[in-house]
């Protein structure tokens, strides 16, 4: 069981499930969401639209799964991160932590062993990166330690798209792990 941080493009990760930093409408967008949808192909957006038609918009911090289309992964877990300017700092931290724990809950329900996360909310949604990294690391480590006896999830990778996010994640791993 373990947590690591790497520099890379999440669309290329050969894991069971990758997490997408989506919006409430699961409508696709720019950033990692755009990269995932364009690499996965149109079937994933169709599945997202069916989820929205069935349940309405996704709440912040909640995760839903689709297949992964043309990606090497088997599933995409779509989760909506907090928009930094819409909440108080403490609420932002709770909502971001919920993104990681609810995605891991969904991964466990799917029976996924390996899961990769992007740095949720640290792009367009403007969550400060130096605050987001320790929340990601501590939430994943707590979830793994609380669920180690009864989960398929074994290996979690934080996929950083730039060296600044990687530095924050490595610092958090050193401080917390
Ligand atoms: N692989 C991994 N990480 C990536 C990739 C990629 N291919 N592309 C971008 N990133 C990183 C960014 O560098 C950023 O640190 O993902 C992080 C999250 O940034 P955004 O994609 O902007 O996500 P977020 O801040 O959560 O905003 C979500 O943006 O694209 C829209 O539809 C999306 O409305 C939603 C909003």
mmCIF file of C-alpha atoms and ligand atoms in Angstrom:
data_model
loop_
_atom_site.group_PDB
_atom_site.id
_atom_site.type_symbol
_atom_site.label_atom_id
_atom_site.label_comp_id
_atom_site.label_asym_id
_atom_site.label_seq_id
_atom_site.Cartn_x
_atom_site.Cartn_y
_atom_site.Cartn_z
ATOM 1 C CA UNK A 1 0.000 0.000 0.000
ATOM 2 C CA UNK A 2 1.386 3.418 -0.745
ATOM 3 C CA UNK A 3 1.195 6.985 -1.944
ATOM 4 C CA UNK A 4 3.661 8.632 -4.333
ATOM 5 C CA UNK A 5 3.845 11.840 -6.362
ATOM 6 C CA UNK A 6 5.108 11.926 -9.949
ATOM 7 C CA UNK A 7 5.466 14.483 -12.729
ATOM 8 C CA UNK A 8 3.314 13.527 -15.700
ATOM 9 C CA UNK A 9 0.157 13.578 -17.791
ATOM 10 C CA UNK A 10 -2.665 11.706 -16.080
ATOM 11 C CA UNK A 11 -4.187 10.599 -19.405
ATOM 12 C CA UNK A 12 -1.220 8.274 -19.963
ATOM 13 C CA UNK A 13 -1.349 6.567 -16.557
ATOM 14 C CA UNK A 14 -1.675 2.793 -16.676
ATOM 15 C CA UNK A 15 -3.813 2.452 -13.572
ATOM 16 C CA UNK A 16 -7.270 1.057 -12.861
ATOM 17 C CA UNK A 17 -8.859 4.456 -12.266
ATOM 18 C CA UNK A 18 -7.882 8.052 -12.947
ATOM 19 C CA UNK A 19 -9.637 10.946 -11.264
ATOM 20 C CA UNK A 20 -10.898 13.912 -13.282
ATOM 21 C CA UNK A 21 -11.157 17.449 -11.862
ATOM 22 C CA UNK A 22 -14.596 18.032 -13.367
ATOM 23 C CA UNK A 23 -17.321 20.678 -13.104
ATOM 24 C CA UNK A 24 -20.795 20.246 -11.605
ATOM 25 C CA UNK A 25 -22.373 19.668 -15.019
ATOM 26 C CA UNK A 26 -19.756 17.020 -15.989
ATOM 27 C CA UNK A 27 -19.711 18.965 -19.242
ATOM 28 C CA UNK A 28 -16.000 18.796 -20.000
ATOM 29 C CA UNK A 29 -13.847 21.906 -20.041
ATOM 30 C CA UNK A 30 -10.187 22.914 -20.193
ATOM 31 C CA UNK A 31 -7.241 21.802 -18.074
ATOM 32 C CA UNK A 32 -7.109 18.178 -16.997
ATOM 33 C CA UNK A 33 -10.835 17.740 -17.749
ATOM 34 C CA UNK A 34 -10.302 18.755 -21.371
ATOM 35 C CA UNK A 35 -7.210 16.557 -21.695
ATOM 36 C CA UNK A 36 -9.058 13.531 -20.297
ATOM 37 C CA UNK A 37 -12.132 13.939 -22.501
ATOM 38 C CA UNK A 38 -10.126 14.546 -25.643
ATOM 39 C CA UNK A 39 -7.924 11.488 -25.028
ATOM 40 C CA UNK A 40 -10.815 9.268 -23.884
ATOM 41 C CA UNK A 41 -13.178 10.041 -26.771
ATOM 42 C CA UNK A 42 -16.892 10.913 -26.969
ATOM 43 C CA UNK A 43 -18.348 7.897 -25.144
ATOM 44 C CA UNK A 44 -17.185 9.281 -21.792
ATOM 45 C CA UNK A 45 -19.050 12.573 -22.305
ATOM 46 C CA UNK A 46 -22.169 10.587 -23.246
ATOM 47 C CA UNK A 47 -21.898 8.646 -19.976
ATOM 48 C CA UNK A 48 -21.437 11.927 -18.084
ATOM 49 C CA UNK A 49 -24.553 13.375 -19.717
ATOM 50 C CA UNK A 50 -26.541 10.284 -18.751
ATOM 51 C CA UNK A 51 -25.410 10.671 -15.111
ATOM 52 C CA UNK A 52 -26.476 14.336 -15.065
ATOM 53 C CA UNK A 53 -29.832 13.511 -16.692
ATOM 54 C CA UNK A 54 -30.381 10.906 -13.987
ATOM 55 C CA UNK A 55 -29.207 12.719 -10.840
ATOM 56 C CA UNK A 56 -28.820 16.425 -11.697
ATOM 57 C CA UNK A 57 -25.628 18.428 -11.155
ATOM 58 C CA UNK A 58 -22.818 16.905 -9.068
ATOM 59 C CA UNK A 59 -22.274 18.424 -5.643
ATOM 60 C CA UNK A 60 -18.825 19.742 -4.776
ATOM 61 C CA UNK A 61 -16.736 17.005 -3.181
ATOM 62 C CA UNK A 62 -18.841 14.138 -4.592
ATOM 63 C CA UNK A 63 -17.484 11.607 -7.101
ATOM 64 C CA UNK A 64 -19.080 9.519 -9.862
ATOM 65 C CA UNK A 65 -17.541 6.945 -12.206
ATOM 66 C CA UNK A 66 -17.660 6.290 -15.942
ATOM 67 C CA UNK A 67 -15.718 3.986 -18.197
ATOM 68 C CA UNK A 68 -12.466 5.382 -19.600
ATOM 69 C CA UNK A 69 -13.023 5.155 -23.366
ATOM 70 C CA UNK A 70 -9.714 5.020 -25.233
ATOM 71 C CA UNK A 71 -7.554 5.656 -22.154
ATOM 72 C CA UNK A 72 -5.300 2.953 -20.686
ATOM 73 C CA UNK A 73 -7.265 3.196 -17.411
ATOM 74 C CA UNK A 74 -10.449 1.173 -16.874
ATOM 75 C CA UNK A 75 -12.473 3.877 -15.111
ATOM 76 C CA UNK A 76 -12.599 7.645 -14.795
ATOM 77 C CA UNK A 77 -13.793 8.959 -11.450
ATOM 78 C CA UNK A 78 -15.172 12.473 -11.952
ATOM 79 C CA UNK A 79 -15.119 14.722 -8.910
ATOM 80 C CA UNK A 80 -15.959 18.397 -8.514
ATOM 81 C CA UNK A 81 -13.449 20.414 -6.539
ATOM 82 C CA UNK A 82 -14.237 23.599 -4.620
ATOM 83 C CA UNK A 83 -13.941 26.959 -6.363
ATOM 84 C CA UNK A 84 -11.608 28.835 -3.979
ATOM 85 C CA UNK A 85 -13.456 32.183 -4.176
ATOM 86 C CA UNK A 86 -16.851 30.647 -3.334
ATOM 87 C CA UNK A 87 -16.104 29.372 0.202
ATOM 88 C CA UNK A 88 -14.338 30.259 3.433
ATOM 89 C CA UNK A 89 -10.854 28.701 3.790
ATOM 90 C CA UNK A 90 -11.920 26.019 6.302
ATOM 91 C CA UNK A 91 -14.864 24.976 4.140
ATOM 92 C CA UNK A 92 -12.598 24.907 1.075
ATOM 93 C CA UNK A 93 -10.237 22.547 2.904
ATOM 94 C CA UNK A 94 -13.077 20.240 3.955
ATOM 95 C CA UNK A 95 -14.538 20.177 0.450
ATOM 96 C CA UNK A 96 -11.142 19.424 -1.116
ATOM 97 C CA UNK A 97 -10.538 16.606 1.384
ATOM 98 C CA UNK A 98 -14.002 15.242 0.522
ATOM 99 C CA UNK A 99 -12.924 15.084 -3.158
ATOM 100 C CA UNK A 100 -10.052 12.734 -2.310
ATOM 101 C CA UNK A 101 -11.963 10.552 0.159
ATOM 102 C CA UNK A 102 -15.111 10.241 -1.975
ATOM 103 C CA UNK A 103 -13.020 9.355 -5.047
ATOM 104 C CA UNK A 104 -11.270 6.647 -3.022
ATOM 105 C CA UNK A 105 -14.667 5.383 -1.807
ATOM 106 C CA UNK A 106 -15.841 5.100 -5.421
ATOM 107 C CA UNK A 107 -12.559 3.413 -6.448
ATOM 108 C CA UNK A 108 -13.059 0.854 -3.677
ATOM 109 C CA UNK A 109 -16.675 0.211 -4.782
ATOM 110 C CA UNK A 110 -15.362 -0.463 -8.293
ATOM 111 C CA UNK A 111 -12.699 -2.839 -6.968
ATOM 112 C CA UNK A 112 -9.857 -0.675 -8.288
ATOM 113 C CA UNK A 113 -6.343 -1.417 -7.027
ATOM 114 C CA UNK A 114 -4.385 1.473 -8.530
ATOM 115 C CA UNK A 115 -5.681 5.058 -8.717
ATOM 116 C CA UNK A 116 -4.170 8.313 -9.962
ATOM 117 C CA UNK A 117 -5.239 11.834 -8.963
ATOM 118 C CA UNK A 118 -4.520 15.217 -10.545
ATOM 119 C CA UNK A 119 -4.088 18.248 -8.261
ATOM 120 C CA UNK A 120 -7.833 18.920 -7.936
ATOM 121 C CA UNK A 121 -8.925 22.598 -7.885
ATOM 122 C CA UNK A 122 -5.376 23.972 -8.316
ATOM 123 C CA UNK A 123 -5.964 25.301 -11.852
ATOM 124 C CA UNK A 124 -9.030 27.261 -12.972
ATOM 125 C CA UNK A 125 -10.611 26.845 -9.511
ATOM 126 C CA UNK A 126 -7.633 28.690 -7.936
ATOM 127 C CA UNK A 127 -7.122 26.648 -4.757
ATOM 128 C CA UNK A 128 -3.659 27.700 -3.480
ATOM 129 C CA UNK A 129 -1.271 24.921 -4.415
ATOM 130 C CA UNK A 130 0.764 25.012 -1.205
ATOM 131 C CA UNK A 131 -2.463 24.411 0.756
ATOM 132 C CA UNK A 132 -3.933 21.815 -1.607
ATOM 133 C CA UNK A 133 -0.936 19.443 -1.560
ATOM 134 C CA UNK A 134 -0.919 18.696 2.206
ATOM 135 C CA UNK A 135 -4.709 18.213 2.129
ATOM 136 C CA UNK A 136 -4.338 15.695 -0.717
ATOM 137 C CA UNK A 137 -1.512 13.819 1.014
ATOM 138 C CA UNK A 138 -3.063 13.708 4.493
ATOM 139 C CA UNK A 139 -6.525 12.738 3.221
ATOM 140 C CA UNK A 140 -5.201 9.871 1.072
ATOM 141 C CA UNK A 141 -2.917 8.585 3.848
ATOM 142 C CA UNK A 142 -5.737 8.718 6.415
ATOM 143 C CA UNK A 143 -8.119 6.938 4.040
ATOM 144 C CA UNK A 144 -5.569 4.199 3.285
ATOM 145 C CA UNK A 145 -4.837 3.648 6.954
ATOM 146 C CA UNK A 146 -8.544 3.568 7.896
ATOM 147 C CA UNK A 147 -9.476 1.181 5.065
ATOM 148 C CA UNK A 148 -6.399 -1.037 4.754
ATOM 149 C CA UNK A 149 -8.121 -4.208 5.946
ATOM 150 C CA UNK A 150 -11.157 -4.027 3.699
ATOM 151 C CA UNK A 151 -10.282 -2.299 0.433
ATOM 152 C CA UNK A 152 -9.004 -3.232 -3.017
ATOM 153 C CA UNK A 153 -7.218 0.136 -3.263
ATOM 154 C CA UNK A 154 -3.489 -0.395 -2.860
ATOM 155 C CA UNK A 155 -1.467 2.194 -4.749
ATOM 156 C CA UNK A 156 -2.311 5.893 -5.093
ATOM 157 C CA UNK A 157 -0.357 8.270 -7.337
ATOM 158 C CA UNK A 158 -0.583 12.062 -7.281
ATOM 159 C CA UNK A 159 0.125 13.091 -10.882
ATOM 160 C CA UNK A 160 1.567 16.610 -11.020
ATOM 161 C CA UNK A 161 1.540 18.384 -14.367
ATOM 162 C CA UNK A 162 4.262 20.860 -13.411
ATOM 163 C CA UNK A 163 7.294 20.963 -11.164
ATOM 164 C CA UNK A 164 5.707 23.471 -8.750
ATOM 165 C CA UNK A 165 2.888 21.068 -7.838
ATOM 166 C CA UNK A 166 5.373 18.204 -7.641
ATOM 167 C CA UNK A 167 7.505 20.183 -5.195
ATOM 168 C CA UNK A 168 4.481 20.900 -2.975
ATOM 169 C CA UNK A 169 3.416 17.236 -3.036
ATOM 170 C CA UNK A 170 6.922 15.974 -2.244
ATOM 171 C CA UNK A 171 7.197 18.458 0.626
ATOM 172 C CA UNK A 172 3.826 17.304 1.984
ATOM 173 C CA UNK A 173 4.880 13.649 1.686
ATOM 174 C CA UNK A 174 8.076 14.420 3.612
ATOM 175 C CA UNK A 175 6.195 16.396 6.287
ATOM 176 C CA UNK A 176 3.241 14.038 6.753
ATOM 177 C CA UNK A 177 4.234 10.493 5.716
HETATM 178 N N1 LIG B 1 -2.472 15.642 -16.229
HETATM 179 C C1 LIG B 1 -2.363 15.963 -14.916
HETATM 180 N N2 LIG B 1 -2.645 17.182 -14.431
HETATM 181 C C2 LIG B 1 -3.054 18.130 -15.307
HETATM 182 C C3 LIG B 1 -3.204 17.882 -16.687
HETATM 183 C C4 LIG B 1 -2.892 16.575 -17.142
HETATM 184 N N3 LIG B 1 -3.002 16.237 -18.434
HETATM 185 N N4 LIG B 1 -3.627 19.025 -17.281
HETATM 186 C C5 LIG B 1 -3.728 19.963 -16.314
HETATM 187 N N5 LIG B 1 -3.369 19.434 -15.126
HETATM 188 C C6 LIG B 1 -3.319 20.067 -13.799
HETATM 189 C C7 LIG B 1 -3.167 21.566 -13.746
HETATM 190 O O1 LIG B 1 -1.798 21.927 -13.890
HETATM 191 C C8 LIG B 1 -3.706 21.885 -12.368
HETATM 192 O O2 LIG B 1 -2.661 21.849 -11.387
HETATM 193 O O3 LIG B 1 -4.543 19.827 -13.148
HETATM 194 C C9 LIG B 1 -4.669 20.749 -12.064
HETATM 195 C C10 LIG B 1 -6.111 21.155 -11.934
HETATM 196 O O4 LIG B 1 -6.384 22.216 -12.840
HETATM 197 P P1 LIG B 1 -7.720 22.306 -13.711
HETATM 198 O O5 LIG B 1 -7.717 21.280 -14.765
HETATM 199 O O6 LIG B 1 -7.898 23.723 -14.107
HETATM 200 O O7 LIG B 1 -8.893 21.852 -12.640
HETATM 201 P P2 LIG B 1 -9.633 22.698 -11.489
HETATM 202 O O8 LIG B 1 -8.795 23.781 -10.941
HETATM 203 O O9 LIG B 1 -10.162 21.651 -10.550
HETATM 204 O O10 LIG B 1 -10.827 23.384 -12.253
HETATM 205 C C11 LIG B 1 -11.878 22.602 -12.754
HETATM 206 O O11 LIG B 1 -11.710 23.546 -14.944
HETATM 207 O O12 LIG B 1 -11.436 22.581 -17.008
HETATM 208 C C12 LIG B 1 -12.340 23.014 -16.094
HETATM 209 O O13 LIG B 1 -14.220 21.579 -16.499
HETATM 210 C C13 LIG B 1 -13.236 21.925 -15.568
HETATM 211 O O14 LIG B 1 -14.729 23.586 -14.832
HETATM 212 C C14 LIG B 1 -13.777 22.630 -14.397
HETATM 213 C C15 LIG B 1 -12.579 23.382 -13.843
#
